[in-house]
Every structure is written in structure tokens, then in C-alpha cells.
Short mmCIF file of C-alpha atoms and ligand atoms in Angstrom, two decimals:
data_model
loop_
_atom_site.label_atom_id
_atom_site.label_comp_id
_atom_site.label_asym_id
_atom_site.label_seq_id
_atom_site.Cartn_x
_atom_site.Cartn_y
_atom_site.Cartn_z
CA UNK A 27 0.00 0.00 0.00
CA UNK A 28 0.99 3.63 -0.49
CA UNK A 29 2.17 5.04 2.80
CA UNK A 30 3.09 8.51 1.57
CA UNK A 31 2.04 11.19 4.06
CA UNK A 32 1.34 14.87 3.26
CA UNK A 33 4.47 17.08 3.21
CA UNK A 34 3.25 19.24 6.10
CA UNK A 35 2.38 16.20 8.27
CA UNK A 36 3.58 16.56 11.88
CA UNK A 37 5.91 13.79 13.00
CA UNK A 38 6.89 13.73 16.62
CA UNK A 39 7.11 12.03 19.95
CA UNK A 40 5.23 12.96 23.12
CA UNK A 41 6.19 13.30 26.77
CA UNK A 42 4.49 14.63 29.92
CA UNK A 43 6.29 16.81 32.45
CA UNK A 44 5.61 14.68 35.51
CA UNK A 45 6.73 11.52 33.72
CA UNK A 46 10.11 12.85 32.53
CA UNK A 47 11.18 16.04 34.28
CA UNK A 48 11.78 14.73 37.80
CA UNK A 49 11.11 16.28 41.22
CA UNK A 50 7.70 17.72 40.46
CA UNK A 51 7.33 18.21 44.19
CA UNK A 52 4.56 20.80 44.18
CA UNK A 53 2.07 18.55 42.41
CA UNK A 54 -0.74 16.38 43.72
CA UNK A 55 0.76 13.30 42.07
CA UNK A 56 4.07 13.70 43.94
CA UNK A 57 2.05 13.91 47.14
CA UNK A 58 0.13 10.73 46.23
CA UNK A 59 3.39 8.92 45.47
CA UNK A 60 4.62 9.54 49.02
CA UNK A 61 1.62 9.07 51.32
CA UNK A 62 1.10 5.87 53.34
CA UNK A 63 -0.88 3.32 51.36
CA UNK A 64 0.02 4.95 48.04
CA UNK A 65 -1.28 3.13 44.95
CA UNK A 66 1.99 4.06 43.19
CA UNK A 67 4.45 1.15 43.13
CA UNK A 68 7.40 3.55 43.28
CA UNK A 69 7.90 7.34 43.33
CA UNK A 70 8.89 9.33 40.23
CA UNK A 71 12.04 10.79 41.83
CA UNK A 72 14.41 12.29 39.28
CA UNK A 73 12.47 10.66 36.42
CA UNK A 74 14.74 11.02 33.37
CA UNK A 75 15.86 14.48 34.45
CA UNK A 76 14.40 16.02 31.30
CA UNK A 77 14.07 19.28 33.23
CA UNK A 78 17.84 19.68 32.98
CA UNK A 79 18.64 17.49 30.00
CA UNK A 80 16.10 18.91 27.52
CA UNK A 81 18.81 20.54 25.33
CA UNK A 82 20.43 17.16 24.49
CA UNK A 83 17.05 15.44 24.35
CA UNK A 84 15.59 17.90 21.88
CA UNK A 85 18.73 17.76 19.73
CA UNK A 86 18.52 13.96 19.71
CA UNK A 87 14.86 13.94 18.63
CA UNK A 88 15.64 16.35 15.80
CA UNK A 89 18.66 14.27 14.70
CA UNK A 90 16.47 11.19 14.51
CA UNK A 91 14.33 12.93 11.86
CA UNK A 92 11.26 14.26 13.66
CA UNK A 93 9.81 17.70 12.83
CA UNK A 94 7.77 18.26 16.00
CA UNK A 95 7.83 17.56 19.74
CA UNK A 96 4.84 17.37 22.09
CA UNK A 97 5.67 18.09 25.71
CA UNK A 98 3.77 19.47 28.66
CA UNK A 99 4.21 22.59 30.72
CA UNK A 100 3.80 21.86 34.42
CA UNK A 101 1.16 24.04 36.08
CA UNK A 102 2.56 23.18 39.54
CA UNK A 103 5.90 24.75 38.54
CA UNK A 104 4.53 27.76 36.68
CA UNK A 105 2.00 28.65 39.39
CA UNK A 106 3.23 26.99 42.60
CA UNK A 107 0.83 29.05 44.73
CA UNK A 108 -2.55 30.48 43.78
CA UNK A 109 -1.85 33.61 41.73
CA UNK A 110 1.96 33.49 41.96
CA UNK A 111 3.43 32.90 38.50
CA UNK A 112 7.10 31.98 38.60
CA UNK A 113 9.09 34.00 36.04
CA UNK A 114 11.92 31.47 36.33
CA UNK A 115 9.67 28.52 35.54
CA UNK A 116 8.07 30.36 32.61
CA UNK A 117 11.52 31.22 31.32
CA UNK A 118 12.56 27.58 31.62
CA UNK A 119 9.77 26.61 29.22
CA UNK A 120 10.67 29.52 26.96
CA UNK A 121 14.18 28.07 26.68
CA UNK A 122 12.70 24.65 25.83
CA UNK A 123 10.56 26.20 23.11
CA UNK A 124 13.56 28.07 21.74
CA UNK A 125 15.57 24.83 21.71
CA UNK A 126 12.77 23.15 19.70
CA UNK A 127 12.72 26.04 17.22
CA UNK A 128 16.52 26.04 16.90
CA UNK A 129 16.40 22.35 15.96
CA UNK A 130 13.46 22.59 13.58
CA UNK A 131 10.95 20.90 15.91
CA UNK A 132 7.51 22.53 15.87
CA UNK A 133 6.42 22.58 19.52
CA UNK A 134 3.01 21.21 20.51
CA UNK A 135 2.43 22.07 24.15
CA UNK A 136 0.06 20.39 26.63
CA UNK A 137 -1.01 22.61 29.54
CA UNK A 138 -2.37 19.91 31.85
CA UNK A 139 -1.14 16.33 31.75
CA UNK A 140 -2.74 14.60 34.76
CA UNK A 141 -0.84 16.45 37.53
CA UNK A 142 -2.20 19.60 39.21
CA UNK A 143 -0.69 22.01 41.76
CA UNK A 144 -1.33 20.94 45.35
CA UNK A 145 -3.15 24.22 46.08
CA UNK A 146 -5.71 23.45 43.38
CA UNK A 147 -6.65 20.19 45.10
CA UNK A 148 -6.66 21.86 48.51
CA UNK A 149 -9.26 24.33 47.19
CA UNK A 150 -11.75 21.77 45.94
CA UNK A 151 -9.84 20.35 43.01
CA UNK A 152 -11.63 19.19 39.90
CA UNK A 153 -15.05 19.20 41.56
CA UNK A 154 -14.93 22.99 42.00
CA UNK A 155 -15.85 25.27 39.06
CA UNK A 156 -13.30 27.77 40.46
CA UNK A 157 -10.63 25.34 39.21
CA UNK A 158 -11.87 25.93 35.66
CA UNK A 159 -11.29 29.66 36.15
CA UNK A 160 -7.85 29.16 37.72
CA UNK A 161 -6.82 26.83 34.93
CA UNK A 162 -7.94 29.33 32.29
CA UNK A 163 -5.98 32.11 34.00
CA UNK A 164 -2.82 29.98 33.86
CA UNK A 165 -3.47 29.06 30.22
CA UNK A 166 -3.95 32.71 29.27
CA UNK A 167 -0.69 33.55 30.97
CA UNK A 168 1.18 30.87 29.03
CA UNK A 169 -0.40 32.01 25.76
CA UNK A 170 0.64 35.58 26.48
CA UNK A 171 4.20 34.83 27.62
CA UNK A 172 5.07 31.84 25.40
CA UNK A 173 2.47 31.74 22.61
CA UNK A 174 4.81 33.39 20.11
CA UNK A 175 6.90 30.20 20.08
CA UNK A 176 4.16 27.55 20.32
CA UNK A 177 2.78 25.77 17.25
CA UNK A 178 -0.37 24.34 18.83
CA UNK A 179 -1.82 23.76 22.28
CA UNK A 180 -3.52 20.80 23.93
CA UNK A 181 -5.34 22.27 26.91
CA UNK A 182 -5.98 19.09 28.88
CA UNK A 183 -4.56 15.64 28.21
CA UNK A 184 -7.11 12.83 28.21
CA UNK A 185 -10.11 14.75 29.52
CA UNK A 186 -11.86 11.40 29.94
CA UNK A 187 -9.16 9.42 31.77
CA UNK A 188 -10.87 9.11 35.18
CA UNK A 189 -14.15 8.10 33.51
CA UNK A 190 -12.44 5.48 31.40
CA UNK A 191 -10.61 4.04 34.43
CA UNK A 192 -13.85 4.01 36.39
CA UNK A 193 -16.05 2.39 33.70
CA UNK A 194 -13.44 -0.26 32.90
CA UNK A 195 -12.85 -1.06 36.58
CA UNK A 196 -9.27 0.23 36.66
CA UNK A 197 -9.41 2.79 39.50
CA UNK A 198 -7.36 2.00 42.64
CA UNK A 199 -9.48 0.01 45.06
CA UNK A 200 -11.71 2.08 47.31
CA UNK A 201 -11.81 5.10 45.01
CA UNK A 202 -14.79 4.05 42.93
CA UNK A 203 -16.91 2.71 45.78
CA UNK A 204 -18.92 5.04 47.96
CA UNK A 205 -17.66 3.35 51.11
CA UNK A 206 -14.71 4.27 53.32
CA UNK A 207 -12.05 6.25 51.45
CA UNK A 208 -8.77 4.34 51.04
CA UNK A 209 -5.85 5.19 53.33
CA UNK A 210 -3.92 7.10 50.70
CA UNK A 211 -6.81 9.52 50.17
CA UNK A 212 -7.17 10.07 53.91
CA UNK A 213 -3.45 10.85 54.20
CA UNK A 214 -3.29 13.03 51.08
CA UNK A 215 -6.36 14.99 52.15
CA UNK A 216 -4.92 15.48 55.64
CA UNK A 217 -1.66 16.78 54.14
CA UNK A 218 -3.71 19.36 52.22
CA UNK A 219 -5.83 20.31 55.23
CA UNK A 220 -9.09 19.05 53.73
CA UNK A 221 -11.46 16.17 54.44
CA UNK A 222 -11.12 12.92 52.45
CA UNK A 223 -14.52 13.54 50.85
CA UNK A 224 -13.19 16.79 49.39
CA UNK A 225 -10.18 15.22 47.66
CA UNK A 226 -10.81 15.43 43.89
CA UNK A 227 -7.68 14.89 41.82
CA UNK A 228 -7.81 14.73 38.04
CA UNK A 229 -6.81 11.08 37.62
CA UNK A 230 -9.23 9.47 40.01
CA UNK A 231 -12.30 11.69 40.43
CA UNK A 232 -15.00 10.38 38.07
CA UNK A 233 -18.26 12.11 38.94
CA UNK A 234 -20.63 14.00 36.64
CA UNK A 235 -19.70 17.18 38.44
CA UNK A 236 -15.99 16.62 37.80
CA UNK A 237 -16.70 15.91 34.13
CA UNK A 238 -18.54 19.22 33.85
CA UNK A 239 -15.72 21.12 35.57
CA UNK A 240 -13.10 19.54 33.28
CA UNK A 241 -15.04 20.42 30.14
CA UNK A 242 -15.70 23.92 31.48
CA UNK A 243 -11.97 24.26 32.20
CA UNK A 244 -11.24 23.32 28.59
CA UNK A 245 -13.77 25.85 27.22
CA UNK A 246 -12.50 28.62 29.49
CA UNK A 247 -8.91 27.78 28.57
CA UNK A 248 -9.66 27.94 24.84
CA UNK A 249 -11.24 31.37 25.33
CA UNK A 250 -8.31 32.62 27.43
CA UNK A 251 -5.75 31.39 24.88
CA UNK A 252 -7.68 32.80 21.91
CA UNK A 253 -7.97 36.17 23.67
CA UNK A 254 -4.16 36.33 23.68
CA UNK A 255 -3.38 34.47 20.45
CA UNK A 256 -6.40 34.20 18.15
CA UNK A 257 -4.53 32.24 15.47
CA UNK A 258 -3.01 29.59 17.75
CA UNK A 259 -4.68 26.18 17.17
CA UNK A 260 -6.13 24.75 20.39
CA UNK A 261 -7.72 21.41 21.22
CA UNK A 262 -7.91 18.79 23.93
CA UNK A 263 -6.88 15.14 23.81
CA UNK A 264 -9.05 12.09 24.48
CA UNK A 265 -8.06 8.54 25.42
CA UNK A 266 -9.80 6.36 22.84
CA UNK A 267 -9.69 2.60 22.66
CA UNK A 268 -11.36 0.77 19.82
CA UNK A 269 -14.42 -0.47 21.73
CA UNK A 270 -15.66 -3.57 19.93
CA UNK A 271 -18.92 -5.43 20.49
CA UNK A 272 -18.86 -9.24 20.40
CA UNK A 273 -21.94 -11.48 20.00
CA UNK A 274 -24.71 -9.25 21.25
CA UNK A 275 -22.54 -6.82 23.23
CA UNK A 276 -23.61 -3.78 21.19
CA UNK A 277 -25.94 -2.22 23.76
CA UNK A 278 -23.43 -2.57 26.61
CA UNK A 279 -20.62 -1.25 24.41
CA UNK A 280 -22.68 1.70 23.22
CA UNK A 281 -23.66 2.71 26.77
CA UNK A 282 -20.06 2.65 27.96
CA UNK A 283 -18.81 4.32 24.80
CA UNK A 284 -21.27 7.13 25.32
CA UNK A 285 -19.98 7.80 28.86
CA UNK A 286 -16.26 7.50 28.18
CA UNK A 287 -15.93 8.72 24.60
CA UNK A 288 -18.99 10.34 22.98
CA UNK A 289 -19.66 13.10 25.51
CA UNK A 290 -16.03 14.20 25.24
CA UNK A 291 -15.84 13.93 21.44
CA UNK A 292 -19.06 15.96 21.21
CA UNK A 293 -17.47 18.61 23.44
CA UNK A 294 -14.60 18.90 20.94
CA UNK A 295 -16.91 19.93 18.08
CA UNK A 296 -16.05 23.60 18.05
CA UNK A 297 -12.29 23.09 18.47
CA UNK A 298 -9.47 23.51 15.96
CA UNK A 299 -8.58 19.81 16.33
CA UNK A 300 -8.99 16.88 18.67
CA UNK A 301 -6.05 14.80 19.92
CA UNK A 302 -6.59 11.05 19.52
CA UNK A 303 -4.65 8.82 21.94
CA UNK A 304 -4.96 5.13 21.28
CA UNK A 305 -3.14 2.04 22.52
CA UNK A 306 -5.40 -0.97 22.03
CA UNK A 307 -8.96 -2.26 21.82
CA UNK A 308 -11.50 -3.48 24.40
CA UNK A 309 -14.19 -6.03 23.63
CA UNK A 310 -17.65 -6.16 25.16
CA UNK A 311 -20.18 -8.95 25.42
CA UNK A 312 -23.76 -8.72 26.74
CA UNK A 313 -22.42 -8.95 30.33
CA UNK A 314 -19.72 -6.32 30.02
CA UNK A 315 -16.02 -6.09 29.30
CA UNK A 316 -14.38 -9.27 28.01
CA UNK A 317 -10.86 -10.48 28.83
CA UNK A 318 -8.18 -10.33 26.11
CA UNK A 319 -8.93 -12.70 23.26
CA UNK A 320 -7.14 -16.02 23.46
CA UNK A 321 -4.08 -16.15 21.24
CA UNK A 322 -3.64 -12.38 20.99
CA UNK A 323 -0.23 -11.16 22.14
CA UNK A 324 -0.28 -9.03 25.31
CA UNK A 325 1.87 -5.97 26.02
CA UNK A 326 3.49 -5.08 29.36
CA UNK A 327 0.24 -3.21 30.17
CA UNK A 328 -1.74 -6.43 29.58
CA UNK A 329 -3.31 -4.69 26.60
CA UNK A 330 -3.81 -6.67 23.43
CA UNK A 331 -1.23 -5.98 20.71
CA UNK A 332 -3.75 -4.31 18.43
CA UNK A 333 -2.27 -1.51 16.29
CA UNK A 334 -5.39 -1.44 14.08
CA UNK A 335 -7.19 0.25 16.98
CA UNK A 336 -5.76 3.57 15.85
CA UNK A 337 -7.45 3.52 12.45
CA UNK A 338 -10.77 2.65 14.12
CA UNK A 339 -10.56 5.44 16.71
CA UNK A 340 -9.46 8.02 14.14
CA UNK A 341 -12.50 7.20 12.04
CA UNK A 342 -14.73 7.33 15.11
CA UNK A 343 -13.29 10.67 16.24
CA UNK A 344 -13.93 12.16 12.79
CA UNK A 345 -17.46 10.80 12.78
CA UNK A 346 -18.43 12.17 16.21
CA UNK A 347 -16.28 15.30 16.64
CA UNK A 348 -16.11 16.26 12.97
CA UNK A 349 -12.93 18.32 13.37
CA UNK A 350 -9.34 17.65 12.21
CA UNK A 351 -7.52 15.03 14.26
CA UNK A 352 -3.95 14.69 15.42
CA UNK A 353 -2.65 11.41 16.80
CA UNK A 354 -1.26 12.94 19.97
CA UNK A 355 -0.26 9.54 21.45
CA UNK A 356 0.12 6.02 20.13
CA UNK A 357 2.49 3.34 21.29
CA UNK A 358 3.17 0.11 23.10
CA UNK A 359 4.89 -1.00 26.30
CA UNK A 360 7.27 -3.83 25.46
CA UNK A 361 10.85 -4.85 26.18
CA UNK A 362 11.02 -6.34 22.65
CA UNK A 363 11.71 -3.32 20.47
CA UNK A 364 11.10 -5.29 17.26
CA UNK A 365 7.45 -5.55 18.35
CA UNK A 366 7.35 -1.78 18.84
CA UNK A 367 8.52 -1.16 15.28
CA UNK A 368 6.00 -3.72 13.99
CA UNK A 369 3.26 -1.99 15.98
CA UNK A 370 4.09 1.44 14.58
CA UNK A 371 4.22 0.13 11.02
CA UNK A 372 0.72 -1.34 11.25
CA UNK A 373 -0.68 1.66 13.14
CA UNK A 374 0.70 4.05 10.50
CA UNK A 375 -0.73 1.95 7.68
CA UNK A 376 -4.08 2.61 9.33
CA UNK A 377 -3.41 6.34 9.46
CA UNK A 378 -2.48 6.24 5.76
CA UNK A 379 -5.80 4.53 4.93
CA UNK A 380 -7.64 7.30 6.80
CA UNK A 381 -5.76 9.94 4.80
CA UNK A 382 -6.54 8.14 1.54
CA UNK A 383 -10.20 8.27 2.47
CA UNK A 384 -9.94 12.02 2.88
CA UNK A 385 -9.88 12.26 6.68
CA UNK A 386 -8.04 15.37 7.87
CA UNK A 387 -5.38 13.77 10.09
CA UNK A 388 -2.60 16.26 10.71
CA UNK A 389 0.12 14.48 12.61
CA UNK A 390 1.41 11.50 14.55
CA UNK A 391 3.15 11.58 17.93
CA UNK A 392 4.66 8.38 19.27
CA UNK A 393 4.24 7.73 22.97
CA UNK A 394 6.86 8.06 24.10
CA UNK A 395 10.22 9.66 23.36
CA UNK A 396 11.80 8.02 26.43
CA UNK A 397 11.15 5.14 28.76
CA UNK A 398 9.53 7.08 31.59
CA UNK A 399 7.41 7.09 34.74
CA UNK A 400 4.21 5.23 33.94
CA UNK A 401 2.24 6.74 36.84
CA UNK A 402 1.09 4.20 39.44
CA UNK A 403 2.92 1.43 37.55
CA UNK A 404 6.30 3.10 38.03
CA UNK A 405 9.19 2.52 35.63
CA UNK A 406 8.50 -1.10 34.67
CA UNK A 407 6.38 -0.57 31.52
CA UNK A 408 8.68 0.78 28.82
CA UNK A 409 6.97 2.83 26.11
CA UNK A 410 10.05 4.71 24.88
CA UNK A 411 11.75 4.67 21.51
CA UNK A 412 14.79 5.82 23.51
CA UNK A 413 15.88 3.90 26.63
CA UNK A 414 17.36 5.66 29.65
CA UNK A 415 19.83 4.31 32.18
CA UNK A 416 18.45 6.14 35.18
CA UNK A 417 21.62 5.71 37.24
CA UNK A 418 23.70 7.62 34.72
CA UNK A 419 20.82 9.27 32.79
CA UNK A 420 22.46 8.03 29.60
CA UNK A 421 20.09 7.90 26.59
CA UNK A 422 20.18 4.76 24.42
CA UNK A 423 18.46 5.00 21.04
CA UNK A 424 16.40 1.91 20.16
CA UNK A 425 16.03 0.59 16.58
CA UNK A 426 12.34 1.64 16.58
CA UNK A 427 13.47 5.26 17.03
CA UNK A 428 15.71 5.01 13.97
CA UNK A 429 12.91 3.45 11.95
CA UNK A 430 10.29 6.01 12.98
CA UNK A 431 12.74 8.88 12.50
CA UNK A 432 13.43 7.70 8.95
CA UNK A 433 9.69 7.47 8.25
CA UNK A 434 9.35 11.04 9.49
CA UNK A 435 12.29 12.22 7.38
CA UNK A 436 10.98 10.49 4.26
CA UNK A 437 7.32 11.29 4.85
CA UNK A 438 6.33 7.63 4.57
CA UNK A 439 7.64 4.12 4.09
C1 GCO B 519 -2.02 8.41 28.81
C2 GCO B 519 -1.06 9.42 29.13
C3 GCO B 519 0.35 8.95 29.22
C4 GCO B 519 0.59 7.50 29.51
C5 GCO B 519 0.41 6.65 28.28
C6 GCO B 519 0.79 5.22 28.45
O1 GCO B 519 -2.33 8.26 27.65
O2 GCO B 519 -2.51 7.76 29.72
O3 GCO B 519 -1.14 10.48 28.28
O4 GCO B 519 0.78 9.75 30.27
O5 GCO B 519 1.87 7.32 29.97
O6 GCO B 519 -0.90 6.68 27.88
O7 GCO B 519 -0.12 4.55 29.29
#
């Protein structure tokens, strides 16, 4: 098949501040990593020290052949206390953006990637509409101070993550039930001076009220960014699995799909683009979610090796949201890098088929540039096209990085 991509297609890798920078000590996630009973298997610590090593990292990504880089700006660093914007932190991100520009990488910036400042959670977190206003104020500030160097903005990464975890039964035990809060919530809430019932962090709070605050935060952020930089493309990203119905599972699948995908895709309708983030598929029968299909290879995340999911979710996103898409994350956790390259080849063939059918897909970002901190699962799952020895912080380029970089350089394969 013809896997030529348009000449202006964005080719990049993606990272998130908390997962790579290290020592994000003012964030809610850092707090959760360190409280008694934490659901995190290990703390993030120095991560891959991207906060200090971004100049070499950005140069390496450019050398490999990419033309863009998606990274996140950390709200907890930029605004460590309510209303105090750190000029030093903002300048740090300005230097990162300048490094991207100097190396020919068009920067796509995410303004919220799961972690929030501690003060936000102490004031009601994602259940409080005031958080939508605070978030928009921070986004407007970034647009004003850094927008001249940014190519496009993702306001919030995976607006639907908590709802997806909740519907698929993946929340840490105790969070989803209405019973006693788990120990880690009690301790985290105490550290913030609030009651456990008032602890609403982005990753784990999955109520209708939280959903409304998150979508309001996105809308307010778009308005605040556009007020500063009307021409800057803005969207949000959504975690989308290919949700398949098996032998009579359509009704169950459709109900779940409505709650975890449709309401968010519908909210993206007025945006400049929507970010599609896809890793695998999930199958549903009449009684709910089914286990992985027998005989299908599993990744380190216990997801099925199913690169065709990306084509399916891109088509679905176009159908429901009706705006241009960007693949803001796609990838696989495996220690066998030959499987990663195979996965990307098949996923990209799916993207090419979408383009041939006239879908407006604008770019592809591999998750992730580096092996990094996979949230509660720690450092075990490796998603990177570049390995990192975290004792020495040495970067080791994997063959999949060379392959993907060549595809980017050649605009196809
Ligand atoms: C997400 C996040 C990333 C994850 C990745 C792999 O999609 O959940 O954006 O932070 O690391 O998805 O699970």
C-alpha cells in the first residue's frame, strides 16, 4: 500500500512533564506517590531528568528525523501558589521552546497532563468550578508569555481518563466505591488540610460534576488562549480505545462508549482539532467487558497488541467530533523493540488509509520519546523509543526510534 504522508504532516514524539522532568514536588501526584498506602508502586524521583537534560534530548529527537515535539508545561511549577506565576519557571519553558525552534521541531504544548498544583486540590480540586477559572488564568498567561513560540496547544490531556478508568474497573481500590475512602486519600487529604470527601484529583475523580468542571476548564482555557493568540490552534486530547462489540454486546458497548468517549468527542466539536490517543482495543459482550482474546499477544500493560485500533478510533473521532484530528499519542509498552517497530508500522498503515479516504489527520506523535514514569505502575512498563539508564541518565536509542525517525524524514515508508 501507499504510505506517503502529506508534506506538512507533523511527526513527533510525546512526553508529559511529571513523567520525565523529575522532582515535580509541588504537584498532587508527587504527594500521592509519598503518602502511606500509596497506589503508586514507586515514586517518580528524578524521572529522566528532562528538566535539565532537555537541550540534548531535543537535539537527539531532531537528529532522529522528527519535525515536531509534544511536551507538557507543568502548572505546579509555573504557578506553585494560587496567583503566583514563577518568572523562572516560565523562562525555563521559553528556553525549551527556543531549543525546539533552533532544531526545527515545531512545539506542541500540553497545559495539563494529569498532575495539578497541590493548592488546586486543597481548594476543591476538579469538583470545584473555580478550578476551571484558575486553569484558564494559567493558560492565558502561558499564551501571552510563550504563545509566540508555540505551534499548537492541547489544553488538557485525556479529559476522559478518570471516567475510562472508572467504567473499565481500573481505578485504585476504594476510590470508585462510595464506602470508606482508602488510606492514601485520607493521608493526602490530611496533608492538604481538607477532608477525604473533598479530595478530587484529576486522575481518580470520576463524577458527573468533575466531568462538567473539566469540560468547562477546557472551554475557558480555549477562550483565554484565543484572547491572547487568536490564530493559535487549540484542542484537547481524548483517550480512545477501539471499543468492539462481540456477539450481542452492542448495547453494553454503546452505553459505555457514550460515557467515556462520545460526551467528550461531542465537546470537541467547536475546536481547531482533537487529539486522539490510542493504545489498544477493548471487547464487550452482553455482560460487560471481556478479557483479552485467546491467542492475541499481550503488552506489558496487559493490553492486546492491536495496532489497528488507531485507524478505528481516528474514524470514530472524525465521525463524532467532525474536526481535524492529530494522533497525539500512540504506542506500546514492550521490552522487545522489534514488536514496537511492527506496531508502529501497522498503526501508521491505518493512518495512511484514513488519509486516503480524505480524513483530515494532521500528525502523529509516538508515545513516548523516552522510557519514563508510567504513573502508578512506576518505571517497569517501557513505552520509549529511547531507553534511559536512570543511574547515569544516559540515553540509548532503540532501533524503533531510527525506523520512525526515517519514516518522518521520508514522509512515509
Ligand atoms: C495516557 C497518558 C500517558 C501515559 C500513556 C501510556 O495516555 O494515559 O497520556 O501519560 O503514559 O498513555 O499509558
